[in-house]
Amino acid sequence: MTATHRPGPIVVVTDRRKQRSDLRSRLERATEHEVRTLSATGDLEDVIGTDATDPPDTDGDAAATVPSGVVVELDCPSDIQTVLQRVHDRVATVPTIVAPPKGSERLATVALRADATDYVPTGGDEDPIDRIVATIRSHSQLPSADDGQYHRILANELPDEAFVIGENGTYLEAKARPDSADLYSTAADDLPGSQLEDAFPDQVATKLQDCIERALRTDDVQSVEYDAETTEGLRRFEARVVPIDQRIQGQRAVVWLARDITERVRRERQLRSRQDQLETLNRINAVVRQVIETLVEAPARDAIEREVCEQLVDSDLYCGSWIAERAGDGRLSYRTGAGEAEHYLDAVRDLTVDQERPLMQAVQTGEIRTTNRIREDGTIPEPLQEAAREDDVRSAIAVPITHEDAIYGVLTVLASRDDAFSERERAGFRLLGETIGFTIMAVKNRQLLFADTVVELEFRIDSGETFSFDLSKAYDCTCSLEWAGTTANGRTFQYVTVDGLDGETVLEKAQDHDSIERCRLIHDGEENCTLEMQLAKSGVRTLANHGATIRDVTVESGIGTCLVEVSQDADVREIAEALTVIYEDTDLVARREVDRPVRTAAQRRSRILDQLTDRQLTTLRLAYYGGFFDWPRESTGEEIAEAMDISPPTMHQHLRKGLKGILAEFFENGGHN
């Protein structure tokens, strides 16, 4: 039989008989090597040959030979140290793997000090067999042990660097993983003999020296994080400092096991940043919701604006807030403000026209403007930047106060945080600006609705680009607005009566006019007609958003007269400007105070009943109590007619006239809004 060369065996040194056979069988299945087991107190010399021992040439030879690897499955530090020393005395080149059932820094330190090749605890989630076999195979491919390949013992614990450091801060030994060694500006071989102060700034060196002394004093493992300069810049490390029982070079020492945690710290910082942003956003939304809830009960615009500013600065998120509106001269007029940024709030009242432009852009465009680096933003006027430095203001947001097309002013909020106003926060403030605008509009209309005395404004309009102006100028007719308003789905309608022109011509011209999306002829008489028009834009709605009610609009031969009602405390200039947006050439020609008659509910009821005939009132009562208006109907029109002993067509005629009389009391006497 021809002799064949076989690789050396794998020797497992263990005192755990239960695991011994299991580890042996698993290694045998995973590799071509023979696997032998040996107790920690056994005779290693009978199993492990020396470097000079010839490899076996025949199968079954159990004589001492150079093994391919030695696996030490022990959990006693002194036993591990003894076994490794005995193995290395016999054969210096054999790879040794310390594989305790449960890992710890102390066992890793012993393995490192005893010059083990790898450290692979077997009690973890990762399968240790693949790691053990890979270590043995990798080592068998190397020509010698002295080729620059450092120990990989810390791969399962703290793998990037390991030092033995004396109690006085002197490096005694140093090792670094090959794949991380390029990070270090000082090679590991050059560190022994140097001090911590040589490798780190004084503050960091003192921190690390304190950790060494604490580990030696308590005889327990300590942890510390620190920064170190590398070829890739400043990186973050985490170290476990393990005290060593024996003295080295006459002094106590520790093993310093360090891991590069730069990427982990970066991920944690990003996670904390996202969490902080989410928490801040939640707080901002809570503040906005609280402000919105209080707006419902605000009695007047001044109270609304004051409440908004005060509640915003009650939170520690913001240090100042203020509201301004556009005055008659085109400048910004400060209305109210609150917060600790007193220098800033004083400075905004004294801005020149040029210095107001950034804020004016928010008013003119209706778009939010933000600056998250207010002291570095060149668009911010110098007086405001100087005030920001005094008050520690870092960010600002300008929020238009709007409702539909109406812009009532601008809310500015200040923060002592950089990057305080992200896109999500801007969305919250956009909602706040719209809510304030809606509330101001509602207050204006409420004041007008319940006022006993109102102001009637009469405007002369010399030109306009609307259908009524174009039609009356071209055909010398008169156009009168019957009603204008907006449906729930946002569509704008007008009902216009035209005197002096036939309905066919009016309908034809209306269908061709750019301002009209859709139209139909409601009534076509001999000398007048009524047209329903759906418009692209509504000037009536614009005025309503400023707290005004249009009472009448008449256009004759291209000249218009518009009567508008507002509350006594309304800003007439604001109404005039809003009307100018609709019609270019307008003049206020009259301002009159009008007393509204105060009617009780009983008076209003009597007024309605007086306008109905007996037959109309009887028809309405029978239809109402008989369920004619229910759905589905409890009574039909024929049944109501039979009860009245009249024909169904006659019943419907009485019903329509009666309903028209009731509705006229509300609509015709209630204005065009």
PDB file of C-alpha atoms in Angstrom, residues 159-161 175-181:
ATOM      1  CA  PRO A 159     -11.924  43.487  17.516  1.00  0.00           C
ATOM      2  CA  ASP A 160     -10.248  46.681  16.342  1.00  0.00           C
ATOM      3  CA  GLU A 161      -7.321  47.174  18.711  1.00  0.00           C
ATOM      4  CA  LYS A 175      -1.982  44.822  18.500  1.00  0.00           C
ATOM      5  CA  ALA A 176      -4.398  45.951  15.772  1.00  0.00           C
ATOM      6  CA  ARG A 177      -6.477  43.992  13.296  1.00  0.00           C
ATOM      7  CA  PRO A 178      -5.023  44.018   9.780  1.00  0.00           C
ATOM      8  CA  ASP A 179      -8.187  45.517   8.284  1.00  0.00           C
ATOM      9  CA  SER A 180      -8.168  48.395  10.754  1.00  0.00           C
ATOM     10  CA  ALA A 181      -4.426  48.974  11.193  1.00  0.00           C
TER      11      ALA A 181
END
